[in-house]
């Protein structure tokens, strides 16, 4: 039977017996049986009404165990089932099943689709504060940065979104910088990637620590930030201005470099026509230039 036909067959709300059968199959010593069971659970978990049934029947811990399967398809099915389950109210249950280390294992060793779906699962889990801390401490950031550098387009999008969630915690900011993310984030500032808004939001978070500012200044970040202030979306302009403000108020050298990139005209425009937050950041930057003697009074 093909997967689409199987997909349309099962709506298991109110019918736990099917799930219990599949759970027994997950415990099988047969790779073929495990592969088939994870494939069915993967499909069932696509439907919101099935997710709590699957979770309540005890499938999560078994699926987590199969993230270490040596069969690539079983591993891919298991991680994708967990991703689908995480999209409903199962985030804490998945984390409590000690899923984070096995998800990192898949991120490092899985086939491309398994890696993408592992990143997407970590992204889904990273919306809760306690998971952010655990994910950062567990060593996920290095593999996420690797996916950011070398993954598929979808993999990169999930990686940058996960890094954005993780970068709201100070300890994670340092880990992200130390993992070498800055140069890859700067590359994603190319509008052709479709990821400028998310990449610049991560940069704005990283610019709040000295290590982030130094990396941003060394990896060509100033030029692209000024470009985004001029040409980016409203949200991207806000975050680019916020990142530049962090650079300039902490370093006269960076202030000079920002001015050399021609930042004043787009900042003047942003101070007049941007969102309220963008106007505030742009005006603060222009004041910063003036206070450090780079602009004459009245230039604004």
Short mmCIF file of C-alpha atoms in Angstrom, two decimals:
data_model
loop_
_atom_site.label_atom_id
_atom_site.label_comp_id
_atom_site.label_asym_id
_atom_site.label_seq_id
_atom_site.Cartn_x
_atom_site.Cartn_y
_atom_site.Cartn_z
CA UNK A 1 0.00 0.00 0.00
CA UNK A 2 1.41 3.43 -0.89
CA UNK A 3 1.95 6.04 1.81
CA UNK A 4 -0.75 8.41 0.58
CA UNK A 5 -3.36 5.67 0.72
CA UNK A 6 -2.17 4.72 4.19
CA UNK A 7 -2.27 8.37 5.23
CA UNK A 8 -5.90 8.76 4.22
CA UNK A 9 -6.92 5.55 5.98
CA UNK A 10 -6.18 6.49 9.55
CA UNK A 11 -7.93 9.01 11.68
CA UNK A 12 -7.31 7.47 15.07
CA UNK A 13 -9.11 9.95 17.30
CA UNK A 14 -11.04 7.75 19.68
CA UNK A 15 -9.26 4.62 18.42
CA UNK A 16 -6.19 3.96 20.54
CA UNK A 17 -5.94 0.29 19.58
CA UNK A 18 -4.15 1.10 16.30
CA UNK A 19 -1.54 3.18 18.14
CA UNK A 20 -0.96 0.46 20.73
CA UNK A 21 -0.35 -2.00 17.88
CA UNK A 22 2.20 0.35 16.34
CA UNK A 23 3.88 0.90 19.71
CA UNK A 24 4.33 -2.84 20.07
CA UNK A 25 5.90 -2.86 16.59
CA UNK A 26 8.35 -0.13 17.69
CA UNK A 27 9.65 -2.62 20.28
CA UNK A 28 10.24 -5.30 17.65
CA UNK A 29 13.69 -6.69 16.95
CA UNK A 30 12.93 -6.53 13.23
CA UNK A 31 14.25 -3.46 11.43
CA UNK A 32 11.55 -3.84 8.77
CA UNK A 33 8.78 -3.86 11.37
CA UNK A 34 10.24 -0.83 13.18
CA UNK A 35 10.62 1.03 9.89
CA UNK A 36 7.00 0.38 8.92
CA UNK A 37 5.68 1.36 12.36
CA UNK A 38 7.63 4.61 12.46
CA UNK A 39 6.42 5.41 8.93
CA UNK A 40 2.78 4.97 10.00
CA UNK A 41 3.23 7.03 13.17
CA UNK A 42 4.98 9.73 11.14
CA UNK A 43 1.93 9.98 8.88
CA UNK A 44 -0.61 9.78 11.68
CA UNK A 45 1.17 12.55 13.60
CA UNK A 46 0.70 14.92 10.67
CA UNK A 47 -2.91 15.31 11.80
CA UNK A 48 -3.45 17.46 14.88
CA UNK A 49 -6.31 15.33 16.21
CA UNK A 50 -4.02 12.28 16.37
CA UNK A 51 -1.06 13.83 18.20
CA UNK A 52 -2.35 13.68 21.76
CA UNK A 53 -3.60 10.12 21.23
CA UNK A 54 -0.13 9.05 20.09
CA UNK A 55 1.56 10.87 22.98
CA UNK A 56 -0.88 9.56 25.57
CA UNK A 57 -0.33 5.98 24.42
CA UNK A 58 3.37 6.26 25.30
CA UNK A 59 4.94 6.51 21.86
CA UNK A 60 7.27 9.43 22.59
CA UNK A 61 9.95 7.62 24.60
CA UNK A 62 10.07 4.76 22.07
CA UNK A 63 10.41 7.17 19.16
CA UNK A 64 13.20 8.97 21.03
CA UNK A 65 14.97 5.62 21.45
CA UNK A 66 14.78 5.01 17.71
CA UNK A 67 16.65 8.25 16.99
CA UNK A 68 19.73 6.07 17.54
CA UNK A 69 18.55 3.48 15.01
CA UNK A 70 21.23 2.40 12.57
CA UNK A 71 18.57 2.20 9.85
CA UNK A 72 18.54 5.66 8.21
CA UNK A 73 14.86 5.50 7.22
CA UNK A 74 13.72 4.42 10.68
CA UNK A 75 15.74 7.26 12.19
CA UNK A 76 14.23 9.73 9.70
CA UNK A 77 10.69 8.49 10.37
CA UNK A 78 11.17 8.69 14.14
CA UNK A 79 12.52 12.23 14.12
CA UNK A 80 9.77 13.38 11.74
CA UNK A 81 7.09 11.81 13.94
CA UNK A 82 8.55 13.67 16.94
CA UNK A 83 8.62 16.89 14.93
CA UNK A 84 4.92 16.48 14.12
CA UNK A 85 4.09 15.65 17.74
CA UNK A 86 6.02 18.73 18.94
CA UNK A 87 3.74 21.00 16.95
CA UNK A 88 0.99 20.35 19.51
CA UNK A 89 1.23 20.45 23.30
CA UNK A 90 3.96 17.83 23.58
CA UNK A 91 7.08 20.01 23.78
CA UNK A 92 7.70 19.45 27.50
CA UNK A 93 6.87 15.73 27.22
CA UNK A 94 9.41 15.32 24.40
CA UNK A 95 12.11 17.20 26.31
CA UNK A 96 11.31 15.18 29.46
CA UNK A 97 11.80 11.99 27.45
CA UNK A 98 15.48 13.03 27.17
CA UNK A 99 15.07 13.74 23.46
CA UNK A 100 17.55 16.59 23.13
CA UNK A 101 20.79 14.57 23.05
CA UNK A 102 19.36 12.01 20.58
CA UNK A 103 18.07 14.88 18.40
CA UNK A 104 21.60 16.30 18.35
CA UNK A 105 22.86 12.83 17.35
CA UNK A 106 20.47 12.91 14.36
CA UNK A 107 21.56 16.45 13.54
CA UNK A 108 25.14 15.19 13.30
CA UNK A 109 24.64 11.79 11.69
CA UNK A 110 21.28 11.61 9.91
CA UNK A 111 20.48 11.79 6.22
CA UNK A 112 19.69 15.32 4.93
CA UNK A 113 15.94 15.06 5.60
CA UNK A 114 16.51 13.65 9.09
CA UNK A 115 18.96 16.49 9.84
CA UNK A 116 16.45 19.09 8.64
CA UNK A 117 13.67 17.59 10.73
CA UNK A 118 15.91 17.32 13.77
CA UNK A 119 16.70 21.05 13.46
CA UNK A 120 12.99 21.77 13.04
CA UNK A 121 12.20 19.73 16.17
CA UNK A 122 14.84 21.59 18.17
CA UNK A 123 13.34 24.82 16.83
CA UNK A 124 9.91 23.72 18.00
CA UNK A 125 11.23 22.74 21.44
CA UNK A 126 13.26 25.95 21.80
CA UNK A 127 10.20 28.15 22.28
CA UNK A 128 10.21 27.30 26.01
CA UNK A 129 12.81 28.92 28.27
CA UNK A 130 13.84 25.73 30.07
CA UNK A 131 14.39 23.95 26.75
CA UNK A 132 16.50 26.84 25.39
CA UNK A 133 18.94 26.41 28.25
CA UNK A 134 19.06 22.63 27.94
CA UNK A 135 19.48 22.69 24.15
CA UNK A 136 22.35 25.18 24.42
CA UNK A 137 24.10 23.19 27.15
CA UNK A 138 23.67 19.89 25.32
CA UNK A 139 25.87 20.85 22.38
CA UNK A 140 23.22 21.55 19.74
CA UNK A 141 24.63 24.89 18.66
CA UNK A 142 27.70 23.56 16.80
CA UNK A 143 25.65 21.17 14.61
CA UNK A 144 23.03 23.89 14.02
CA UNK A 145 25.77 26.24 12.82
CA UNK A 146 27.09 23.45 10.59
CA UNK A 147 23.60 23.08 9.10
CA UNK A 148 23.47 26.86 8.68
CA UNK A 149 26.68 26.64 6.66
CA UNK A 150 26.12 23.50 4.61
CA UNK A 151 22.48 22.46 4.85
CA UNK A 152 19.73 22.61 2.26
CA UNK A 153 17.72 25.82 1.99
CA UNK A 154 15.07 24.37 4.30
CA UNK A 155 17.74 23.15 6.71
CA UNK A 156 19.31 26.60 6.84
CA UNK A 157 15.94 28.22 7.50
CA UNK A 158 15.24 25.90 10.42
CA UNK A 159 18.78 26.33 11.76
CA UNK A 160 18.66 30.14 11.68
CA UNK A 161 15.22 30.14 13.33
CA UNK A 162 16.42 27.77 16.06
CA UNK A 163 19.53 29.91 16.63
CA UNK A 164 17.30 32.98 16.89
CA UNK A 165 15.27 31.35 19.67
CA UNK A 166 18.41 30.17 21.46
CA UNK A 167 20.15 33.56 21.12
CA UNK A 168 17.83 35.23 23.60
CA UNK A 169 19.90 33.65 26.42
CA UNK A 170 23.30 35.17 27.20
CA UNK A 171 25.13 31.84 27.60
CA UNK A 172 23.81 30.71 24.23
CA UNK A 173 24.89 33.95 22.56
CA UNK A 174 28.50 33.21 23.45
CA UNK A 175 28.17 29.60 22.29
CA UNK A 176 26.75 30.74 18.93
CA UNK A 177 29.59 33.21 18.38
CA UNK A 178 32.24 30.68 19.43
CA UNK A 179 30.74 28.10 17.04
CA UNK A 180 31.58 30.45 14.15
CA UNK A 181 28.04 31.42 13.25
CA UNK A 182 28.75 35.07 12.47
CA UNK A 183 30.25 34.67 9.00
CA UNK A 184 27.40 32.36 7.93
CA UNK A 185 24.77 34.77 9.27
CA UNK A 186 26.42 37.60 7.33
CA UNK A 187 26.23 35.47 4.17
CA UNK A 188 22.50 34.97 4.77
CA UNK A 189 22.02 38.75 4.65
CA UNK A 190 21.93 38.40 0.87
CA UNK A 191 18.28 39.05 -0.13
CA UNK A 192 18.44 36.07 -2.51
CA UNK A 193 18.45 33.70 0.48
CA UNK A 194 15.05 34.86 1.72
CA UNK A 195 16.46 34.78 5.27
CA UNK A 196 17.55 38.38 5.83
CA UNK A 197 14.92 39.18 8.46
CA UNK A 198 15.76 36.19 10.64
CA UNK A 199 19.53 36.46 10.16
CA UNK A 200 19.62 40.14 11.12
CA UNK A 201 17.47 39.40 14.18
CA UNK A 202 20.08 36.87 15.35
CA UNK A 203 22.87 39.39 14.66
CA UNK A 204 21.06 42.01 16.75
CA UNK A 205 20.91 39.56 19.67
CA UNK A 206 24.58 38.60 19.29
CA UNK A 207 25.66 42.25 19.09
CA UNK A 208 24.64 42.66 22.72
CA UNK A 209 27.83 40.87 23.89
CA UNK A 210 31.42 41.99 23.25
CA UNK A 211 32.38 38.73 21.52
CA UNK A 212 29.46 39.14 19.16
CA UNK A 213 30.39 42.72 18.32
CA UNK A 214 34.00 41.80 17.61
CA UNK A 215 32.98 38.92 15.34
CA UNK A 216 30.47 41.12 13.56
CA UNK A 217 33.11 43.76 12.90
CA UNK A 218 35.61 41.19 11.63
CA UNK A 219 33.28 39.20 9.37
CA UNK A 220 32.02 41.98 7.10
CA UNK A 221 28.89 42.52 9.12
CA UNK A 222 28.98 46.31 9.16
CA UNK A 223 28.59 46.71 5.41
CA UNK A 224 25.60 44.35 5.22
CA UNK A 225 23.92 45.93 8.24
CA UNK A 226 24.14 49.38 6.65
CA UNK A 227 22.76 47.90 3.45
CA UNK A 228 19.80 46.43 5.35
CA UNK A 229 19.12 49.79 7.04
CA UNK A 230 18.75 51.20 3.53
CA UNK A 231 17.02 48.38 1.67
CA UNK A 232 15.59 45.87 4.16
CA UNK A 233 12.05 45.22 5.37
CA UNK A 234 10.68 47.35 8.20
CA UNK A 235 11.54 44.69 10.79
CA UNK A 236 14.98 44.06 9.31
CA UNK A 237 15.76 47.80 9.38
CA UNK A 238 14.84 47.89 13.08
CA UNK A 239 17.16 45.02 13.94
CA UNK A 240 19.99 46.26 11.73
CA UNK A 241 19.83 49.67 13.42
CA UNK A 242 19.75 47.99 16.83
CA UNK A 243 22.87 45.95 15.98
CA UNK A 244 24.70 49.02 14.64
CA UNK A 245 23.80 50.95 17.79
CA UNK A 246 25.33 48.20 19.93
CA UNK A 247 28.51 48.41 17.84
CA UNK A 248 28.79 52.20 17.86
CA UNK A 249 27.98 52.98 21.47
CA UNK A 250 30.66 50.52 22.60
CA UNK A 251 33.48 51.35 20.18
CA UNK A 252 34.75 54.51 18.51
CA UNK A 253 36.51 52.33 15.93
CA UNK A 254 33.26 50.63 14.94
CA UNK A 255 31.56 54.03 14.90
CA UNK A 256 34.10 55.22 12.36
CA UNK A 257 33.68 52.06 10.25
CA UNK A 258 29.89 52.43 10.22
CA UNK A 259 30.23 56.02 8.99
CA UNK A 260 32.70 54.94 6.30
CA UNK A 261 30.03 52.60 4.92
CA UNK A 262 27.75 55.58 4.28
CA UNK A 263 25.32 54.95 7.12
CA UNK A 264 24.15 58.52 7.71
CA UNK A 265 21.70 59.04 4.80
CA UNK A 266 19.78 55.77 5.36
CA UNK A 267 19.76 56.39 9.12
CA UNK A 268 18.37 59.91 8.62
CA UNK A 269 15.64 58.43 6.42
CA UNK A 270 14.94 55.72 8.99
CA UNK A 271 14.76 58.28 11.80
CA UNK A 272 11.98 60.01 9.91
CA UNK A 273 10.05 57.20 8.23
CA UNK A 274 10.78 53.99 10.13
CA UNK A 275 8.71 52.12 12.69
CA UNK A 276 8.69 53.68 16.19
CA UNK A 277 11.46 51.33 17.37
CA UNK A 278 13.49 51.90 14.19
CA UNK A 279 13.18 55.69 14.56
CA UNK A 280 14.39 55.42 18.15
CA UNK A 281 17.45 53.33 17.22
CA UNK A 282 18.31 55.50 14.20
CA UNK A 283 18.11 58.72 16.25
CA UNK A 284 20.22 57.19 19.00
CA UNK A 285 22.84 56.24 16.39
CA UNK A 286 22.91 59.72 14.90
CA UNK A 287 23.27 61.18 18.40
CA UNK A 288 26.08 58.71 19.05
CA UNK A 289 27.94 59.94 15.94
CA UNK A 290 27.39 63.56 16.98
CA UNK A 291 28.47 63.01 20.59
CA UNK A 292 31.68 61.35 19.44
CA UNK A 293 32.44 64.30 17.19
CA UNK A 294 31.77 62.56 13.89
CA UNK A 295 28.80 64.77 12.96
CA UNK A 296 28.43 68.52 13.31
CA UNK A 297 25.47 69.79 15.26
CA UNK A 298 22.51 70.32 12.97
CA UNK A 299 23.59 67.62 10.50
CA UNK A 300 20.39 65.76 11.28
#
